[in-house]
Amino acid sequence: MGKQHRIEVMVGTFMVLGFLALFFLAMRVSNLSLDTDADGYRLSARFANVGSLKVRSPVTMAGVRIGRVEEVRFDKATYEAVVIVRIDAGIDTIPEDTFANVFTSGLLGEQYLGLEPGGSQDYLRDGDEIANTQSALVLEQMIGQFLFKKAGESG
Amino acid sequence: MDYGNTDPLSRQPLAVDARSADRACMREQPFATASDVLVSIRGLSFRRGDRLIFDNIDLDIRRGSVTAVMGPSGSGKTTLLKLITGQLHPDAGRIEVDGEDVHRLDKAGLYRLRRRMGMLFQSGALLTDLTVFENVAYPLREHTDLSPSLLRKLVLLKLEAVGLRGARDLLPNELSGGMARRVALARAIALDPLMLLYDEPFTGQDPIAMGMLVALIRQLNDAAGLTSILVSHDVRETASIADDLYVIAEGQIIAHGTPAELAADPSAWVRQFMDGLPDGPMHFHYPAPSLEEDFRTRGTV
Amino acid sequence: MRFESLARLGRVGLGALERLGRGHLLLVGIVLGVGEILRRPGLLWAQIFNIGVLSLLIVGVSGLFVGMVLGLQGYYVLAQFGAEQSLGVMVATSLVRELGPVVTALLVAGRAGSALTAEIGLMKATEQLSGLEMMAVDPIRRILTPRFFGGVLAMPLLAAIFSAVGVIGGYFVGVGLLGVDDGAFWSQMQSKVDFEEDVVNGMIKSLVFGVVVTWIALFQGYDSVPTAEGVSRATTRSVVHAALVVLGVDFVLTALMFGD
């Protein structure tokens, strides 16, 4: 009976270790957090070009993540991209005239949605749309414009 | 010596088999086949690959007897036991045990039948990670719902019968070959079977262990009213306890009778086997062309 | 002569198909025996002990070193692009998606799979399996089924432990020795490693590997020639086959999970 007991204790320890490891992978290594879907509120924004912005891309303000992109879809009537973002629950004082930019972190990094607060005293609420947006910078376009301008100056 | 007419009452299990009710509900009617014959084999043929192991043999085993099947190594003696217990399927013929056709039973039926058979394997086949006590208790735990104290008493009784009550806490690898076989025997009789099958029980035993086993087999058979089938090539020991002897070789039964009858049988086959002669119908030389011819034609290496 | 070799090829092919069929039938028999472990859970605990607990040390130590090597190598490559901050992402993704499940499966095949094959083969050679059958106990349900489910349950847990220890090993090397920023290491990791996409898929892989490794080990033991030589051959075959099948299945699963 003693041997059986010892086996059970060690198997129990093993199971606990295994699930602790899994918990660590879920909570510490990956982005599973329990407050994701249920909390917060949704805003939308329209862009002429979202670049490579994707679902789950971060939404930041002053460089701090305050939410995530929940959906990116194409509006076939206006030929624009519609981005739905979910802002974390505590962040409820985003001014109405906030500016939304698609930024790139570093030269080769991932794209994210950066919000720059405006001066309005009215705050955005669930379902509102961010009116002021600026599209992603596309490297090829920038280089093209630069060359065009240079050619214009010299000619 | 006539062990054929054992009182049928003594064969009743000691109310141990909790599922003895099974027996009543089986297809057979209890006394319809209450003939003298427990195992009847008719027209049995079995081949392994291209080799014919049994060629249309008939064999009967009487209730309450010790029947020995003897033959040289490789004559298929162990195969015969596996056929009787349903571990192998014959190519032709039928085997009936207690009125049931072994190879027509479904798995549940076969397992029900096997609970009434005990088999002693050559190696003992004890479960190596269990103690002697647990090994003997295994079939009881498996097939009955005995209380721990009753189970303990029963296991100790079975171990007492083979003289190893004191060895109950040993592990199989701490036992000598003879002891392992005796433990296996205790396990085989744990469920009070109808019949016991012994596969080469004497092979590789020292004379003392052999003597013990010989005495034990006979004793168990008579005391518990079992039917025993013994497969062996140890002529002397086997002849000393068997009621009935079959000698098989090359797929045929070449002799059948009591030990006394076989001792007096004049046929060359039986003489060679019973007396252990080096040459006879069974040749010393493996089949080959003559030595002279071999030298001449295949002399190159 | 030509026909001879053709005939031999045919025989080998038929033999392989026959073994494949026997293997699958055995798997069905094993899985159908699941009731046995519900009735006697003690059998399952003993096997999780044999396969899981006894492999814990080798899996943990290997995970630590693999994580540390990933930290070193990853740092040198990423530093060339000025992207050392992504070290955590790289270490965690490679561990959780690939190295955790695959290396754990290979280690378990070597450590526990070979032991299972040898154990079953020996039980067959010493007639213990026939002995059980003669006691009207089905050796597949009694002996193989608990071992199978023990292996299948232990494998994902071992893989999770491997990955977790590996990430910590990578953290020690990257942050402790090479000076990657602590916060960037974890935050980048958390933002890029997805629970469903990466962790759950990795666990599914590992579950499949658990089935494959224990199944092959049990089949090789159960199907071995019951002699000393036969068992030793079966043990070697068990490890080789398990390793090859794990790598092959890994490719298929990776294509299915991360293909699009």
mmCIF file of C-alpha atoms in Angstrom, chain C:
data_model
loop_
_atom_site.group_PDB
_atom_site.id
_atom_site.type_symbol
_atom_site.label_atom_id
_atom_site.label_comp_id
_atom_site.label_asym_id
_atom_site.label_seq_id
_atom_site.Cartn_x
_atom_site.Cartn_y
_atom_site.Cartn_z
ATOM 1 C CA MET C 1 15.988 -14.480 -61.237
ATOM 2 C CA ARG C 2 14.012 -11.394 -62.099
ATOM 3 C CA PHE C 3 10.769 -13.028 -61.069
ATOM 4 C CA GLU C 4 12.401 -14.188 -57.880
ATOM 5 C CA SER C 5 13.191 -10.646 -56.770
ATOM 6 C CA LEU C 6 9.755 -9.468 -57.881
ATOM 7 C CA ALA C 7 8.148 -12.180 -55.789
ATOM 8 C CA ARG C 8 10.277 -11.215 -52.817
ATOM 9 C CA LEU C 9 9.245 -7.588 -53.207
ATOM 10 C CA GLY C 10 5.627 -8.709 -53.228
ATOM 11 C CA ARG C 11 6.114 -10.757 -50.085
ATOM 12 C CA VAL C 12 7.771 -7.845 -48.275
ATOM 13 C CA GLY C 13 4.948 -5.548 -49.345
ATOM 14 C CA LEU C 14 2.295 -7.991 -48.201
ATOM 15 C CA GLY C 15 4.091 -8.488 -44.898
ATOM 16 C CA ALA C 16 4.217 -4.735 -44.323
ATOM 17 C CA LEU C 17 0.517 -4.351 -45.115
ATOM 18 C CA GLU C 18 -0.279 -7.224 -42.779
ATOM 19 C CA ARG C 19 1.683 -5.638 -39.942
ATOM 20 C CA LEU C 20 0.001 -2.315 -40.604
ATOM 21 C CA GLY C 21 -3.382 -4.015 -40.394
ATOM 22 C CA ARG C 22 -2.458 -5.848 -37.200
ATOM 23 C CA GLY C 23 -1.218 -2.590 -35.716
ATOM 24 C CA HIS C 24 -4.477 -0.806 -36.385
ATOM 25 C CA LEU C 25 -6.564 -3.692 -35.104
ATOM 26 C CA LEU C 26 -4.473 -3.651 -31.949
ATOM 27 C CA LEU C 27 -5.073 0.095 -31.563
ATOM 28 C CA VAL C 28 -8.824 -0.451 -31.838
ATOM 29 C CA GLY C 29 -8.618 -3.203 -29.228
ATOM 30 C CA ILE C 30 -6.587 -0.964 -26.923
ATOM 31 C CA VAL C 31 -8.968 1.969 -27.203
ATOM 32 C CA LEU C 32 -12.032 -0.240 -26.719
ATOM 33 C CA GLY C 33 -10.494 -1.365 -23.438
ATOM 34 C CA VAL C 34 -10.932 2.115 -21.975
ATOM 35 C CA GLY C 35 -13.570 0.828 -19.558
ATOM 36 C CA GLU C 36 -10.863 -1.135 -17.784
ATOM 37 C CA ILE C 37 -9.038 1.996 -16.617
ATOM 38 C CA LEU C 38 -12.275 3.562 -15.474
ATOM 39 C CA ARG C 39 -12.829 0.536 -13.282
ATOM 40 C CA ARG C 40 -9.221 0.376 -12.049
ATOM 41 C CA PRO C 41 -7.706 3.870 -12.189
ATOM 42 C CA GLY C 42 -4.740 2.593 -10.185
ATOM 43 C CA LEU C 43 -3.456 0.926 -13.357
ATOM 44 C CA LEU C 44 -3.429 4.293 -15.123
ATOM 45 C CA TRP C 45 -1.635 6.109 -12.307
ATOM 46 C CA ALA C 46 1.083 3.486 -12.324
ATOM 47 C CA GLN C 47 1.633 4.003 -16.047
ATOM 48 C CA ILE C 48 1.611 7.806 -15.862
ATOM 49 C CA PHE C 49 4.276 7.292 -13.237
ATOM 50 C CA ASN C 50 6.306 4.980 -15.499
ATOM 51 C CA ILE C 51 6.060 7.153 -18.572
ATOM 52 C CA GLY C 52 5.604 10.674 -17.212
ATOM 53 C CA VAL C 53 7.338 10.927 -13.874
ATOM 54 C CA LEU C 54 10.326 8.833 -14.885
ATOM 55 C CA SER C 55 10.844 10.958 -18.028
ATOM 56 C CA LEU C 56 10.557 14.202 -16.095
ATOM 57 C CA LEU C 57 14.256 14.644 -15.406
ATOM 58 C CA ILE C 58 15.499 14.052 -18.941
ATOM 59 C CA VAL C 59 12.730 16.232 -20.398
ATOM 60 C CA GLY C 60 13.366 19.063 -17.947
ATOM 61 C CA VAL C 61 17.135 19.096 -18.403
ATOM 62 C CA SER C 62 16.867 18.855 -22.190
ATOM 63 C CA GLY C 63 14.312 21.657 -22.242
ATOM 64 C CA LEU C 64 16.595 23.904 -20.223
ATOM 65 C CA PHE C 65 19.547 23.372 -22.547
ATOM 66 C CA VAL C 66 17.529 23.659 -25.744
ATOM 67 C CA GLY C 67 16.110 26.954 -24.477
ATOM 68 C CA MET C 68 19.570 28.223 -23.582
ATOM 69 C CA VAL C 69 20.974 27.316 -27.001
ATOM 70 C CA LEU C 70 18.025 29.009 -28.678
ATOM 71 C CA GLY C 71 18.725 32.105 -26.598
ATOM 72 C CA LEU C 72 22.360 32.187 -27.721
ATOM 73 C CA GLN C 73 21.849 31.413 -31.391
ATOM 74 C CA GLY C 74 18.775 33.583 -31.685
ATOM 75 C CA TYR C 75 20.573 36.521 -30.120
ATOM 76 C CA TYR C 76 23.419 36.424 -32.657
ATOM 77 C CA VAL C 77 21.075 36.284 -35.630
ATOM 78 C CA LEU C 78 18.625 38.868 -34.323
ATOM 79 C CA ALA C 79 21.386 41.263 -33.244
ATOM 80 C CA GLN C 80 22.451 41.581 -36.873
ATOM 81 C CA PHE C 81 19.080 43.183 -37.622
ATOM 82 C CA GLY C 82 18.963 45.137 -34.415
ATOM 83 C CA ALA C 83 16.008 43.060 -33.320
ATOM 84 C CA GLU C 84 17.357 41.523 -30.083
ATOM 85 C CA GLN C 85 14.136 42.617 -28.421
ATOM 86 C CA SER C 86 12.350 39.877 -30.366
ATOM 87 C CA LEU C 87 14.489 37.175 -28.758
ATOM 88 C CA GLY C 88 11.665 36.169 -26.428
ATOM 89 C CA VAL C 89 9.291 35.761 -29.354
ATOM 90 C CA MET C 90 11.728 33.641 -31.255
ATOM 91 C CA VAL C 91 12.574 31.370 -28.337
ATOM 92 C CA ALA C 92 8.972 30.941 -27.241
ATOM 93 C CA THR C 93 7.543 30.378 -30.713
ATOM 94 C CA SER C 94 10.111 27.763 -31.685
ATOM 95 C CA LEU C 95 9.663 25.965 -28.381
ATOM 96 C CA VAL C 96 5.906 26.032 -28.178
ATOM 97 C CA ARG C 97 5.214 25.267 -31.816
ATOM 98 C CA GLU C 98 7.953 22.824 -32.714
ATOM 99 C CA LEU C 99 10.750 21.901 -30.389
ATOM 100 C CA GLY C 100 8.638 21.286 -27.302
ATOM 101 C CA PRO C 101 6.318 18.690 -28.844
ATOM 102 C CA VAL C 102 8.864 17.113 -31.209
ATOM 103 C CA VAL C 103 11.907 16.851 -28.958
ATOM 104 C CA THR C 104 9.756 15.653 -26.064
ATOM 105 C CA ALA C 105 8.251 12.959 -28.287
ATOM 106 C CA LEU C 106 11.711 11.822 -29.378
ATOM 107 C CA LEU C 107 12.964 11.767 -25.791
ATOM 108 C CA VAL C 108 9.920 9.838 -24.586
ATOM 109 C CA ALA C 109 10.298 7.362 -27.465
ATOM 110 C CA GLY C 110 13.867 6.743 -26.363
ATOM 111 C CA ARG C 111 13.297 6.760 -22.633
ATOM 112 C CA ALA C 112 9.820 5.284 -22.116
ATOM 113 C CA GLY C 113 8.875 3.835 -25.524
ATOM 114 C CA SER C 114 11.807 1.451 -25.630
ATOM 115 C CA ALA C 115 11.105 0.397 -22.049
ATOM 116 C CA LEU C 116 7.469 -0.302 -22.918
ATOM 117 C CA THR C 117 8.437 -2.412 -25.920
ATOM 118 C CA ALA C 118 10.963 -4.390 -23.912
ATOM 119 C CA GLU C 119 8.487 -4.904 -21.078
ATOM 120 C CA ILE C 120 5.677 -6.151 -23.308
ATOM 121 C CA GLY C 121 8.063 -8.241 -25.398
ATOM 122 C CA LEU C 122 9.469 -9.850 -22.282
ATOM 123 C CA MET C 123 5.993 -10.532 -20.940
ATOM 124 C CA LYS C 124 5.248 -12.242 -24.212
ATOM 125 C CA ALA C 125 8.502 -14.216 -24.214
ATOM 126 C CA THR C 126 7.960 -15.412 -20.647
ATOM 127 C CA GLU C 127 4.367 -16.429 -21.470
ATOM 128 C CA GLN C 128 2.922 -13.885 -19.032
ATOM 129 C CA LEU C 129 0.517 -12.664 -21.699
ATOM 130 C CA SER C 130 -0.628 -16.209 -22.490
ATOM 131 C CA GLY C 131 -0.852 -16.800 -18.769
ATOM 132 C CA LEU C 132 -3.253 -13.876 -18.406
ATOM 133 C CA GLU C 133 -5.299 -15.130 -21.298
ATOM 134 C CA MET C 134 -5.541 -18.523 -19.662
ATOM 135 C CA MET C 135 -6.778 -16.816 -16.502
ATOM 136 C CA ALA C 136 -9.521 -15.380 -18.719
ATOM 137 C CA VAL C 137 -8.000 -11.901 -18.468
ATOM 138 C CA ASP C 138 -7.639 -9.995 -21.723
ATOM 139 C CA PRO C 139 -3.983 -8.904 -21.838
ATOM 140 C CA ILE C 140 -4.760 -6.084 -24.290
ATOM 141 C CA ARG C 141 -7.199 -4.442 -21.908
ATOM 142 C CA ARG C 142 -5.286 -5.235 -18.784
ATOM 143 C CA ILE C 143 -1.715 -4.584 -19.882
ATOM 144 C CA LEU C 144 -1.761 -2.453 -23.035
ATOM 145 C CA THR C 145 -4.690 -0.096 -22.494
ATOM 146 C CA PRO C 146 -3.414 1.553 -19.274
ATOM 147 C CA ARG C 147 0.029 1.975 -20.802
ATOM 148 C CA PHE C 148 -1.439 3.563 -23.903
ATOM 149 C CA PHE C 149 -3.542 6.112 -22.060
ATOM 150 C CA GLY C 150 -0.752 6.763 -19.590
ATOM 151 C CA GLY C 151 1.520 7.710 -22.487
ATOM 152 C CA VAL C 152 -1.124 9.775 -24.263
ATOM 153 C CA LEU C 153 -1.859 11.785 -21.116
ATOM 154 C CA ALA C 154 1.742 12.204 -20.023
ATOM 155 C CA MET C 155 3.069 13.436 -23.358
ATOM 156 C CA PRO C 156 1.382 16.892 -23.574
ATOM 157 C CA LEU C 157 2.225 17.598 -19.956
ATOM 158 C CA LEU C 158 5.857 16.700 -20.561
ATOM 159 C CA ALA C 159 5.895 18.892 -23.666
ATOM 160 C CA ALA C 160 4.430 21.802 -21.696
ATOM 161 C CA ILE C 161 7.115 21.362 -19.056
ATOM 162 C CA PHE C 162 9.792 21.197 -21.768
ATOM 163 C CA SER C 163 8.591 24.445 -23.359
ATOM 164 C CA ALA C 164 8.183 26.286 -20.065
ATOM 165 C CA VAL C 165 11.633 25.269 -18.832
ATOM 166 C CA GLY C 166 13.041 26.153 -22.262
ATOM 167 C CA VAL C 167 11.589 29.661 -22.165
ATOM 168 C CA ILE C 168 13.136 30.155 -18.754
ATOM 169 C CA GLY C 169 16.466 28.859 -20.094
ATOM 170 C CA GLY C 170 16.249 31.313 -22.998
ATOM 171 C CA TYR C 171 15.429 34.086 -20.528
ATOM 172 C CA PHE C 172 18.520 33.314 -18.444
ATOM 173 C CA VAL C 173 20.814 33.445 -21.452
ATOM 174 C CA GLY C 174 19.161 36.345 -23.268
ATOM 175 C CA VAL C 175 18.364 38.627 -20.362
ATOM 176 C CA GLY C 176 20.833 37.374 -17.772
ATOM 177 C CA LEU C 177 23.959 36.934 -19.892
ATOM 178 C CA LEU C 178 23.486 38.885 -23.111
ATOM 179 C CA GLY C 179 21.682 41.905 -21.739
ATOM 180 C CA VAL C 180 18.398 41.862 -23.648
ATOM 181 C CA ASP C 181 15.861 44.127 -21.972
ATOM 182 C CA ASP C 182 13.783 42.242 -19.428
ATOM 183 C CA GLY C 183 10.515 44.002 -20.187
ATOM 184 C CA ALA C 184 10.919 43.775 -23.968
ATOM 185 C CA PHE C 185 11.665 40.052 -23.708
ATOM 186 C CA TRP C 186 8.368 39.279 -21.990
ATOM 187 C CA SER C 187 6.127 41.914 -23.549
ATOM 188 C CA GLN C 188 7.117 41.129 -27.121
ATOM 189 C CA MET C 189 6.646 37.466 -26.360
ATOM 190 C CA GLN C 190 3.225 38.040 -24.925
ATOM 191 C CA SER C 191 2.100 40.211 -27.795
ATOM 192 C CA LYS C 192 3.281 37.871 -30.526
ATOM 193 C CA VAL C 193 2.709 34.391 -29.130
ATOM 194 C CA ASP C 194 -0.930 33.498 -29.510
ATOM 195 C CA PHE C 195 -2.548 31.108 -27.092
ATOM 196 C CA GLU C 196 -4.782 29.300 -29.546
ATOM 197 C CA GLU C 197 -2.558 29.520 -32.575
ATOM 198 C CA ASP C 198 0.666 28.524 -30.850
ATOM 199 C CA VAL C 199 0.155 26.959 -27.437
ATOM 200 C CA VAL C 200 -3.005 24.982 -28.156
ATOM 201 C CA ASN C 201 -1.731 23.792 -31.524
ATOM 202 C CA GLY C 202 1.499 22.699 -29.880
ATOM 203 C CA MET C 203 -0.445 20.723 -27.295
ATOM 204 C CA ILE C 204 -2.542 19.066 -30.008
ATOM 205 C CA LYS C 205 0.646 18.057 -31.784
ATOM 206 C CA SER C 206 1.992 16.630 -28.614
ATOM 207 C CA LEU C 207 -1.193 14.665 -27.955
ATOM 208 C CA VAL C 208 -0.925 13.133 -31.430
ATOM 209 C CA PHE C 209 2.726 12.292 -30.786
ATOM 210 C CA GLY C 210 1.709 10.666 -27.509
ATOM 211 C CA VAL C 211 -0.666 8.385 -29.411
ATOM 212 C CA VAL C 212 1.933 7.609 -32.068
ATOM 213 C CA VAL C 213 4.855 6.909 -29.743
ATOM 214 C CA THR C 214 3.008 4.710 -27.244
ATOM 215 C CA TRP C 215 1.082 2.907 -29.939
ATOM 216 C CA ILE C 216 4.238 2.021 -31.864
ATOM 217 C CA ALA C 217 6.030 0.976 -28.678
ATOM 218 C CA LEU C 218 3.168 -1.271 -27.564
ATOM 219 C CA PHE C 219 2.638 -2.780 -30.996
ATOM 220 C CA GLN C 220 6.319 -3.573 -31.452
ATOM 221 C CA GLY C 221 6.388 -5.283 -28.066
ATOM 222 C CA TYR C 222 3.133 -7.153 -28.609
ATOM 223 C CA ASP C 223 4.120 -8.227 -32.111
ATOM 224 C CA SER C 224 7.720 -9.147 -31.264
ATOM 225 C CA VAL C 225 9.213 -12.573 -31.786
ATOM 226 C CA PRO C 226 9.131 -13.996 -28.250
ATOM 227 C CA THR C 227 12.858 -14.610 -27.877
ATOM 228 C CA ALA C 228 15.679 -12.548 -26.407
ATOM 229 C CA GLU C 229 16.842 -11.575 -29.872
ATOM 230 C CA GLY C 230 13.339 -10.797 -31.067
ATOM 231 C CA VAL C 231 12.670 -8.491 -28.131
ATOM 232 C CA SER C 232 15.920 -6.605 -28.577
ATOM 233 C CA ARG C 233 15.191 -6.100 -32.281
ATOM 234 C CA ALA C 234 11.679 -4.934 -31.466
ATOM 235 C CA THR C 235 13.069 -2.410 -28.989
ATOM 236 C CA THR C 236 15.363 -0.898 -31.606
ATOM 237 C CA ARG C 237 12.565 -0.858 -34.170
ATOM 238 C CA SER C 238 10.269 0.818 -31.697
ATOM 239 C CA VAL C 239 12.593 3.808 -31.227
ATOM 240 C CA VAL C 240 13.486 4.127 -34.919
ATOM 241 C CA HIS C 241 9.905 3.867 -36.159
ATOM 242 C CA ALA C 242 8.586 6.200 -33.505
ATOM 243 C CA ALA C 243 11.203 8.849 -34.341
ATOM 244 C CA LEU C 244 10.524 8.671 -38.078
ATOM 245 C CA VAL C 245 6.758 8.706 -37.717
ATOM 246 C CA VAL C 246 6.885 11.614 -35.244
ATOM 247 C CA LEU C 247 8.922 13.718 -37.662
ATOM 248 C CA GLY C 248 6.706 12.812 -40.603
ATOM 249 C CA VAL C 249 3.484 13.469 -38.719
ATOM 250 C CA ASP C 250 4.977 16.732 -37.469
ATOM 251 C CA PHE C 251 5.393 17.958 -41.036
ATOM 252 C CA VAL C 252 1.793 17.096 -41.893
ATOM 253 C CA LEU C 253 0.414 18.693 -38.746
ATOM 254 C CA THR C 254 2.519 21.817 -39.205
ATOM 255 C CA ALA C 255 1.279 22.170 -42.768
ATOM 256 C CA LEU C 256 -2.306 21.767 -41.584
ATOM 257 C CA MET C 257 -2.066 24.125 -38.619
ATOM 258 C CA PHE C 258 0.202 26.909 -39.818
ATOM 259 C CA GLY C 259 -0.059 26.345 -43.549
ATOM 260 C CA ASP C 260 -2.324 29.147 -44.673
#
